[in-house]
Amino acid sequence: MTTNNSLIQSPEAIEKMRVAGKLASDVLVMLDEHVKVGVTTEALNQIAHDYIVNVQQAIPAPLNYHGFPKSICTSVNHVVCHGIPDENKVLKEGDIINIDVTVIKDGYYGDTSKMWIIGEGSIMAKRICDVAQKALYAGMSAVKDGAYLGDIGAAIQAVVEPERFSIVREFCGHGISNSFHHEPQVLHYGKKGTGMQLKTGMTFTIEPMINQGTWKTKILPDQWTAITKDRKLSAQWEHTMVVTDNGCEVFTTRPEEDLSFLTT
Ligand code: MF3
Ligand code: CO
Ligand code: CO
């Protein structure tokens, strides 16, 4: 497979993605104090929606996207992704939750997610959340001009498989710019030196979903919520980035993150 030049963003588009990415990460930072025992996932949705619309004057991309009914995704415990905020879903001690935020600003998208552990959390909860973040970081470390998409997946596998966790196959990272999901598909498993070659100016997400047991998922009757088939835990972290000559620039970095291991 060869590089598709239409995926390379202009400097003007990249600047808009910096802005959108910062807004998306700001929402996760803003939500932090609200993510605690007793809150409902619908309350978190309302707080995020109001902040995106009224403070950021941006658009929550999930709302009405292919019929998705809410402004963020909230995926608790065995929910892999695309969990729908629900006024009856109350966070309790020991839960793990992924909140996935995508905003549109000036026509461009920023997409990012992170995990929280509610209260103390089990050793397993801490370990799966930690391994999923390390998997994202390993994938990001493989990105640079001339690298292959398969290098990203291979780097993620090298972190996850020694931990005896599994990598979800049915969902992947994606190109993102002035549309939410476009080429390329960024698989979270693969072989070094295979697939599309990355080129400076390509923008995409990496968002590995890591399961405690089987990688297999199923979709609930609501047609959105993806859960693990064995109902064991799942964790995911996501960033949006652009390929640079020697690495990548991450658009959705939060202040608490140390991404100094990356090159640009
Ligand atoms: N933010 C998700 C992603 O990382 C997509 C959510 S689509 C929705 O690609 F419709 F479920 F919101
Ligand atoms: Co995404
Ligand atoms: Co996302």
mmCIF file of C-alpha atoms and ligand atoms in Angstrom:
data_model
loop_
_atom_site.group_PDB
_atom_site.id
_atom_site.type_symbol
_atom_site.label_atom_id
_atom_site.label_comp_id
_atom_site.label_asym_id
_atom_site.label_seq_id
_atom_site.Cartn_x
_atom_site.Cartn_y
_atom_site.Cartn_z
ATOM 1 C CA MET A 1 0.000 0.000 0.000
ATOM 2 C CA THR A 2 1.223 3.514 -0.746
ATOM 3 C CA THR A 3 0.640 6.914 0.815
ATOM 4 C CA ASN A 4 -2.510 8.830 -0.053
ATOM 5 C CA ASN A 5 -1.529 12.480 -0.530
ATOM 6 C CA SER A 6 -5.121 13.647 0.010
ATOM 7 C CA LEU A 7 -4.671 12.734 3.691
ATOM 8 C CA ILE A 8 -1.963 15.362 4.183
ATOM 9 C CA GLN A 9 -3.313 18.445 5.918
ATOM 10 C CA SER A 10 -2.381 22.050 5.127
ATOM 11 C CA PRO A 11 -0.675 24.203 7.775
ATOM 12 C CA GLU A 12 -3.986 26.078 8.142
ATOM 13 C CA ALA A 13 -5.901 22.847 8.781
ATOM 14 C CA ILE A 14 -3.252 21.682 11.266
ATOM 15 C CA GLU A 15 -3.582 24.960 13.172
ATOM 16 C CA LYS A 16 -7.364 24.429 13.413
ATOM 17 C CA MET A 17 -6.770 20.907 14.682
ATOM 18 C CA ARG A 18 -4.454 22.262 17.386
ATOM 19 C CA VAL A 19 -7.320 24.452 18.557
ATOM 20 C CA ALA A 20 -9.942 21.682 18.410
ATOM 21 C CA GLY A 21 -7.612 19.208 20.107
ATOM 22 C CA LYS A 22 -6.898 21.607 22.958
ATOM 23 C CA LEU A 23 -10.633 22.162 23.468
ATOM 24 C CA ALA A 24 -11.304 18.412 23.596
ATOM 25 C CA SER A 25 -8.546 17.859 26.168
ATOM 26 C CA ASP A 26 -9.809 20.850 28.182
ATOM 27 C CA VAL A 27 -13.179 19.088 28.515
ATOM 28 C CA LEU A 28 -11.531 16.029 30.103
ATOM 29 C CA VAL A 29 -9.626 18.281 32.504
ATOM 30 C CA MET A 30 -12.815 20.198 33.353
ATOM 31 C CA LEU A 31 -14.732 16.952 33.986
ATOM 32 C CA ASP A 32 -12.147 15.608 36.442
ATOM 33 C CA GLU A 33 -13.675 17.096 39.598
ATOM 34 C CA HIS A 34 -17.108 15.748 38.630
ATOM 35 C CA VAL A 35 -16.045 12.146 38.037
ATOM 36 C CA LYS A 36 -16.681 10.633 41.463
ATOM 37 C CA VAL A 37 -18.886 8.244 43.436
ATOM 38 C CA GLY A 38 -22.599 9.001 43.058
ATOM 39 C CA VAL A 39 -22.542 10.988 39.828
ATOM 40 C CA THR A 40 -24.574 9.670 36.896
ATOM 41 C CA THR A 41 -23.080 9.359 33.438
ATOM 42 C CA GLU A 42 -25.946 11.554 32.178
ATOM 43 C CA ALA A 43 -24.916 14.313 34.614
ATOM 44 C CA LEU A 44 -21.378 14.124 33.187
ATOM 45 C CA ASN A 45 -22.869 14.345 29.678
ATOM 46 C CA GLN A 46 -24.825 17.471 30.588
ATOM 47 C CA ILE A 47 -21.820 19.148 32.208
ATOM 48 C CA ALA A 48 -19.663 18.383 29.155
ATOM 49 C CA HIS A 49 -22.367 19.428 26.680
ATOM 50 C CA ASP A 50 -22.961 22.780 28.369
ATOM 51 C CA TYR A 51 -19.243 23.492 28.599
ATOM 52 C CA ILE A 52 -18.570 22.637 24.938
ATOM 53 C CA VAL A 53 -21.563 24.615 23.644
ATOM 54 C CA ASN A 54 -21.596 27.623 25.996
ATOM 55 C CA VAL A 55 -18.002 28.099 27.155
ATOM 56 C CA GLN A 56 -16.038 26.752 24.190
ATOM 57 C CA GLN A 57 -18.631 27.743 21.589
ATOM 58 C CA ALA A 58 -17.882 24.478 19.873
ATOM 59 C CA ILE A 59 -19.954 21.466 18.773
ATOM 60 C CA PRO A 60 -20.017 18.081 20.552
ATOM 61 C CA ALA A 61 -19.374 15.782 17.582
ATOM 62 C CA PRO A 62 -21.040 12.609 18.923
ATOM 63 C CA LEU A 63 -24.477 14.243 19.331
ATOM 64 C CA ASN A 64 -26.651 12.915 16.474
ATOM 65 C CA TYR A 65 -23.608 11.340 14.781
ATOM 66 C CA HIS A 66 -25.202 8.407 12.930
ATOM 67 C CA GLY A 67 -27.975 8.718 15.501
ATOM 68 C CA PHE A 68 -25.832 8.698 18.662
ATOM 69 C CA PRO A 69 -28.101 10.370 21.255
ATOM 70 C CA LYS A 70 -25.592 12.108 23.577
ATOM 71 C CA SER A 71 -22.641 14.525 23.509
ATOM 72 C CA ILE A 72 -19.937 12.273 24.985
ATOM 73 C CA CYS A 73 -19.345 8.541 25.326
ATOM 74 C CA THR A 74 -19.171 7.088 28.854
ATOM 75 C CA SER A 75 -17.938 3.492 28.992
ATOM 76 C CA VAL A 76 -17.948 1.852 32.439
ATOM 77 C CA ASN A 77 -16.171 -1.404 33.460
ATOM 78 C CA HIS A 78 -16.961 -4.070 30.809
ATOM 79 C CA VAL A 79 -18.161 -1.451 28.299
ATOM 80 C CA VAL A 80 -15.461 -1.252 25.619
ATOM 81 C CA CYS A 81 -16.582 1.961 23.880
ATOM 82 C CA HIS A 82 -19.591 4.027 22.756
ATOM 83 C CA GLY A 83 -21.343 3.791 26.130
ATOM 84 C CA ILE A 84 -24.411 6.052 26.153
ATOM 85 C CA PRO A 85 -24.728 8.437 29.111
ATOM 86 C CA ASP A 86 -27.687 7.347 31.260
ATOM 87 C CA GLU A 87 -29.471 9.029 34.156
ATOM 88 C CA ASN A 88 -29.778 5.602 35.802
ATOM 89 C CA LYS A 89 -26.062 4.768 35.617
ATOM 90 C CA VAL A 90 -24.499 5.891 38.906
ATOM 91 C CA LEU A 91 -20.728 5.618 39.386
ATOM 92 C CA LYS A 92 -19.759 3.537 42.392
ATOM 93 C CA GLU A 93 -16.564 2.820 44.324
ATOM 94 C CA GLY A 94 -14.177 0.670 42.282
ATOM 95 C CA ASP A 95 -15.713 1.368 38.860
ATOM 96 C CA ILE A 96 -13.479 2.283 35.935
ATOM 97 C CA ILE A 97 -14.798 4.714 33.331
ATOM 98 C CA ASN A 98 -13.621 5.950 29.958
ATOM 99 C CA ILE A 99 -14.950 9.317 28.871
ATOM 100 C CA ASP A 100 -14.478 10.046 25.161
ATOM 101 C CA VAL A 101 -14.831 13.657 24.024
ATOM 102 C CA THR A 102 -14.865 14.901 20.439
ATOM 103 C CA VAL A 103 -15.389 18.580 19.636
ATOM 104 C CA ILE A 104 -15.737 20.420 16.349
ATOM 105 C CA LYS A 105 -14.335 23.953 16.220
ATOM 106 C CA ASP A 106 -14.129 25.985 13.015
ATOM 107 C CA GLY A 107 -14.944 22.818 11.060
ATOM 108 C CA TYR A 108 -12.121 20.702 12.496
ATOM 109 C CA TYR A 109 -12.220 17.841 15.001
ATOM 110 C CA GLY A 110 -10.354 16.976 18.191
ATOM 111 C CA ASP A 111 -10.926 13.493 19.672
ATOM 112 C CA THR A 112 -9.549 12.228 22.989
ATOM 113 C CA SER A 113 -10.409 9.945 25.878
ATOM 114 C CA LYS A 114 -9.040 8.836 29.230
ATOM 115 C CA MET A 115 -9.767 6.469 32.098
ATOM 116 C CA TRP A 116 -10.709 7.236 35.680
ATOM 117 C CA ILE A 117 -10.807 4.808 38.598
ATOM 118 C CA ILE A 118 -13.560 5.698 41.071
ATOM 119 C CA GLY A 119 -12.170 5.613 44.589
ATOM 120 C CA GLU A 120 -9.486 3.066 45.423
ATOM 121 C CA GLY A 121 -10.032 0.468 42.667
ATOM 122 C CA SER A 122 -8.726 -3.101 42.490
ATOM 123 C CA ILE A 123 -5.184 -4.023 41.515
ATOM 124 C CA MET A 124 -6.625 -5.340 38.233
ATOM 125 C CA ALA A 125 -8.448 -2.056 37.587
ATOM 126 C CA LYS A 126 -5.253 -0.086 38.086
ATOM 127 C CA ARG A 127 -3.221 -2.484 35.969
ATOM 128 C CA ILE A 128 -5.553 -2.517 32.953
ATOM 129 C CA CYS A 129 -5.896 1.280 32.953
ATOM 130 C CA ASP A 130 -2.121 1.662 33.200
ATOM 131 C CA VAL A 131 -1.367 -0.873 30.457
ATOM 132 C CA ALA A 132 -3.934 0.752 28.128
ATOM 133 C CA GLN A 133 -2.251 4.148 28.572
ATOM 134 C CA LYS A 134 1.199 2.632 28.000
ATOM 135 C CA ALA A 135 -0.210 0.961 24.863
ATOM 136 C CA LEU A 136 -1.359 4.336 23.525
ATOM 137 C CA TYR A 137 2.029 5.865 24.308
ATOM 138 C CA ALA A 138 3.865 2.997 22.609
ATOM 139 C CA GLY A 139 1.720 3.456 19.507
ATOM 140 C CA MET A 140 2.409 7.195 19.489
ATOM 141 C CA SER A 141 6.158 6.507 19.813
ATOM 142 C CA ALA A 142 6.058 4.542 16.552
ATOM 143 C CA VAL A 143 4.674 7.480 14.545
ATOM 144 C CA LYS A 144 6.924 9.462 12.210
ATOM 145 C CA ASP A 145 7.303 10.308 8.545
ATOM 146 C CA GLY A 146 8.117 7.127 6.650
ATOM 147 C CA ALA A 147 6.961 4.727 9.375
ATOM 148 C CA TYR A 148 4.221 2.212 8.582
ATOM 149 C CA LEU A 149 0.760 1.890 10.056
ATOM 150 C CA GLY A 150 1.717 -1.655 11.043
ATOM 151 C CA ASP A 151 4.524 -0.247 13.213
ATOM 152 C CA ILE A 152 1.882 1.380 15.436
ATOM 153 C CA GLY A 153 -0.043 -1.845 15.912
ATOM 154 C CA ALA A 154 3.121 -3.861 16.512
ATOM 155 C CA ALA A 155 4.292 -1.398 19.183
ATOM 156 C CA ILE A 156 0.929 -1.683 20.951
ATOM 157 C CA GLN A 157 0.993 -5.489 20.826
ATOM 158 C CA ALA A 158 4.495 -5.492 22.315
ATOM 159 C CA VAL A 159 3.150 -3.680 25.398
ATOM 160 C CA VAL A 160 -0.181 -5.476 25.815
ATOM 161 C CA GLU A 161 0.505 -9.137 25.078
ATOM 162 C CA PRO A 162 3.252 -9.695 27.702
ATOM 163 C CA GLU A 163 0.686 -8.442 30.245
ATOM 164 C CA ARG A 164 -1.735 -11.183 29.126
ATOM 165 C CA PHE A 165 -4.360 -8.645 28.143
ATOM 166 C CA SER A 166 -6.046 -8.669 24.712
ATOM 167 C CA ILE A 167 -6.497 -5.985 22.051
ATOM 168 C CA VAL A 168 -9.956 -5.283 20.629
ATOM 169 C CA ARG A 169 -10.111 -5.950 16.876
ATOM 170 C CA GLU A 170 -13.523 -4.531 15.926
ATOM 171 C CA PHE A 171 -12.716 -0.857 16.569
ATOM 172 C CA CYS A 172 -9.694 1.142 15.505
ATOM 173 C CA GLY A 173 -8.126 4.585 15.383
ATOM 174 C CA HIS A 174 -8.933 6.729 12.376
ATOM 175 C CA GLY A 175 -7.935 9.617 10.201
ATOM 176 C CA ILE A 176 -9.578 12.807 11.460
ATOM 177 C CA SER A 177 -9.543 16.406 10.218
ATOM 178 C CA ASN A 178 -12.602 18.220 8.860
ATOM 179 C CA SER A 179 -14.537 14.976 9.217
ATOM 180 C CA PHE A 180 -14.820 12.699 12.254
ATOM 181 C CA HIS A 181 -13.687 9.381 10.794
ATOM 182 C CA HIS A 182 -11.798 8.984 7.547
ATOM 183 C CA GLU A 183 -8.873 7.025 6.142
ATOM 184 C CA PRO A 184 -6.617 5.543 7.299
ATOM 185 C CA GLN A 185 -7.911 2.938 9.718
ATOM 186 C CA VAL A 186 -5.350 2.746 12.498
ATOM 187 C CA LEU A 187 -5.380 -0.854 13.740
ATOM 188 C CA HIS A 188 -4.078 -1.460 17.244
ATOM 189 C CA TYR A 189 -2.302 -4.691 16.237
ATOM 190 C CA GLY A 190 -0.129 -5.439 13.239
ATOM 191 C CA LYS A 191 3.246 -6.246 11.796
ATOM 192 C CA LYS A 192 6.158 -3.848 11.495
ATOM 193 C CA GLY A 193 6.760 -2.556 7.975
ATOM 194 C CA THR A 194 3.249 -3.365 6.716
ATOM 195 C CA GLY A 195 0.315 -1.192 5.665
ATOM 196 C CA MET A 196 0.203 2.430 4.569
ATOM 197 C CA GLN A 197 3.313 4.536 4.960
ATOM 198 C CA LEU A 198 2.848 7.585 7.191
ATOM 199 C CA LYS A 199 3.705 10.994 5.881
ATOM 200 C CA THR A 200 4.295 14.358 7.531
ATOM 201 C CA GLY A 201 0.962 16.189 7.781
ATOM 202 C CA MET A 202 -1.291 13.130 8.140
ATOM 203 C CA THR A 203 -3.671 13.478 11.105
ATOM 204 C CA PHE A 204 -5.253 10.572 12.969
ATOM 205 C CA THR A 205 -6.149 9.102 16.323
ATOM 206 C CA ILE A 206 -4.676 6.162 18.193
ATOM 207 C CA GLU A 207 -7.153 4.713 20.710
ATOM 208 C CA PRO A 208 -6.357 1.160 21.807
ATOM 209 C CA MET A 209 -9.073 -0.760 23.660
ATOM 210 C CA ILE A 210 -7.499 -3.329 25.984
ATOM 211 C CA ASN A 211 -9.467 -6.202 27.529
ATOM 212 C CA GLN A 212 -8.814 -8.257 30.645
ATOM 213 C CA GLY A 213 -10.150 -11.431 28.971
ATOM 214 C CA THR A 214 -11.244 -12.094 25.402
ATOM 215 C CA TRP A 215 -10.828 -9.358 22.776
ATOM 216 C CA LYS A 216 -14.266 -10.192 21.413
ATOM 217 C CA THR A 217 -17.037 -7.657 21.816
ATOM 218 C CA LYS A 218 -20.786 -7.534 21.321
ATOM 219 C CA ILE A 219 -23.153 -4.669 20.706
ATOM 220 C CA LEU A 220 -26.099 -4.175 23.054
ATOM 221 C CA PRO A 221 -29.657 -3.801 21.668
ATOM 222 C CA ASP A 222 -29.280 0.017 21.896
ATOM 223 C CA GLN A 223 -27.078 -0.522 18.774
ATOM 224 C CA TRP A 224 -24.182 1.502 20.251
ATOM 225 C CA THR A 225 -22.849 0.138 23.527
ATOM 226 C CA ALA A 226 -19.965 -2.271 22.852
ATOM 227 C CA ILE A 227 -19.204 -4.650 25.726
ATOM 228 C CA THR A 228 -16.697 -7.436 26.250
ATOM 229 C CA LYS A 229 -18.206 -10.829 25.407
ATOM 230 C CA ASP A 230 -17.041 -12.235 28.758
ATOM 231 C CA ARG A 231 -18.021 -9.059 30.644
ATOM 232 C CA LYS A 232 -14.508 -8.643 32.009
ATOM 233 C CA LEU A 233 -12.927 -5.180 32.215
ATOM 234 C CA SER A 234 -11.891 -3.023 29.256
ATOM 235 C CA ALA A 235 -9.826 0.175 29.204
ATOM 236 C CA GLN A 236 -9.044 2.771 26.509
ATOM 237 C CA TRP A 237 -7.098 6.009 26.085
ATOM 238 C CA GLU A 238 -7.096 8.164 22.938
ATOM 239 C CA HIS A 239 -5.144 11.034 21.431
ATOM 240 C CA THR A 240 -5.332 12.968 18.149
ATOM 241 C CA MET A 241 -2.011 13.768 16.462
ATOM 242 C CA VAL A 242 -0.220 14.839 13.297
ATOM 243 C CA VAL A 243 2.750 13.036 11.775
ATOM 244 C CA THR A 244 5.961 15.091 11.768
ATOM 245 C CA ASP A 245 9.351 14.472 10.138
ATOM 246 C CA ASN A 246 10.823 12.801 13.234
ATOM 247 C CA GLY A 247 7.763 11.831 15.284
ATOM 248 C CA CYS A 248 4.396 13.389 15.977
ATOM 249 C CA GLU A 249 2.721 16.422 17.506
ATOM 250 C CA VAL A 250 -0.145 15.535 19.853
ATOM 251 C CA PHE A 251 -3.106 17.935 19.727
ATOM 252 C CA THR A 252 -4.948 16.616 22.790
ATOM 253 C CA THR A 253 -2.253 16.602 25.490
ATOM 254 C CA ARG A 254 -3.465 17.361 29.028
ATOM 255 C CA PRO A 255 -1.289 19.410 31.407
ATOM 256 C CA GLU A 256 -0.765 16.429 33.740
ATOM 257 C CA GLU A 257 0.750 14.341 30.934
ATOM 258 C CA ASP A 258 4.473 14.020 30.361
ATOM 259 C CA LEU A 259 4.908 13.333 26.650
ATOM 260 C CA SER A 260 8.604 14.292 26.662
ATOM 261 C CA PHE A 261 9.412 10.753 25.453
ATOM 262 C CA LEU A 262 8.056 11.769 22.042
ATOM 263 C CA THR A 263 10.139 13.346 19.285
ATOM 264 C CA THR A 264 8.848 15.723 16.617
HETATM 265 N N1 MF3 B 1 -15.072 9.337 19.811
HETATM 266 C C1 MF3 B 1 -15.244 8.027 19.243
HETATM 267 C C2 MF3 B 1 -13.963 7.713 18.538
HETATM 268 O O1 MF3 B 1 -12.960 7.749 19.170
HETATM 269 C C3 MF3 B 1 -16.397 7.945 18.326
HETATM 270 C C4 MF3 B 1 -17.678 8.120 18.984
HETATM 271 S S1 MF3 B 1 -18.898 7.998 17.802
HETATM 272 C C5 MF3 B 1 -20.296 8.130 18.724
HETATM 273 O O2 MF3 B 1 -13.877 7.505 17.362
HETATM 274 F F1 MF3 B 1 -21.248 8.282 17.886
HETATM 275 F F2 MF3 B 1 -20.401 7.060 19.479
HETATM 276 F F3 MF3 B 1 -20.198 9.165 19.505
HETATM 277 CO CO CO B 2 -11.536 8.410 17.781
HETATM 278 CO CO CO B 3 -12.931 9.267 20.636
#
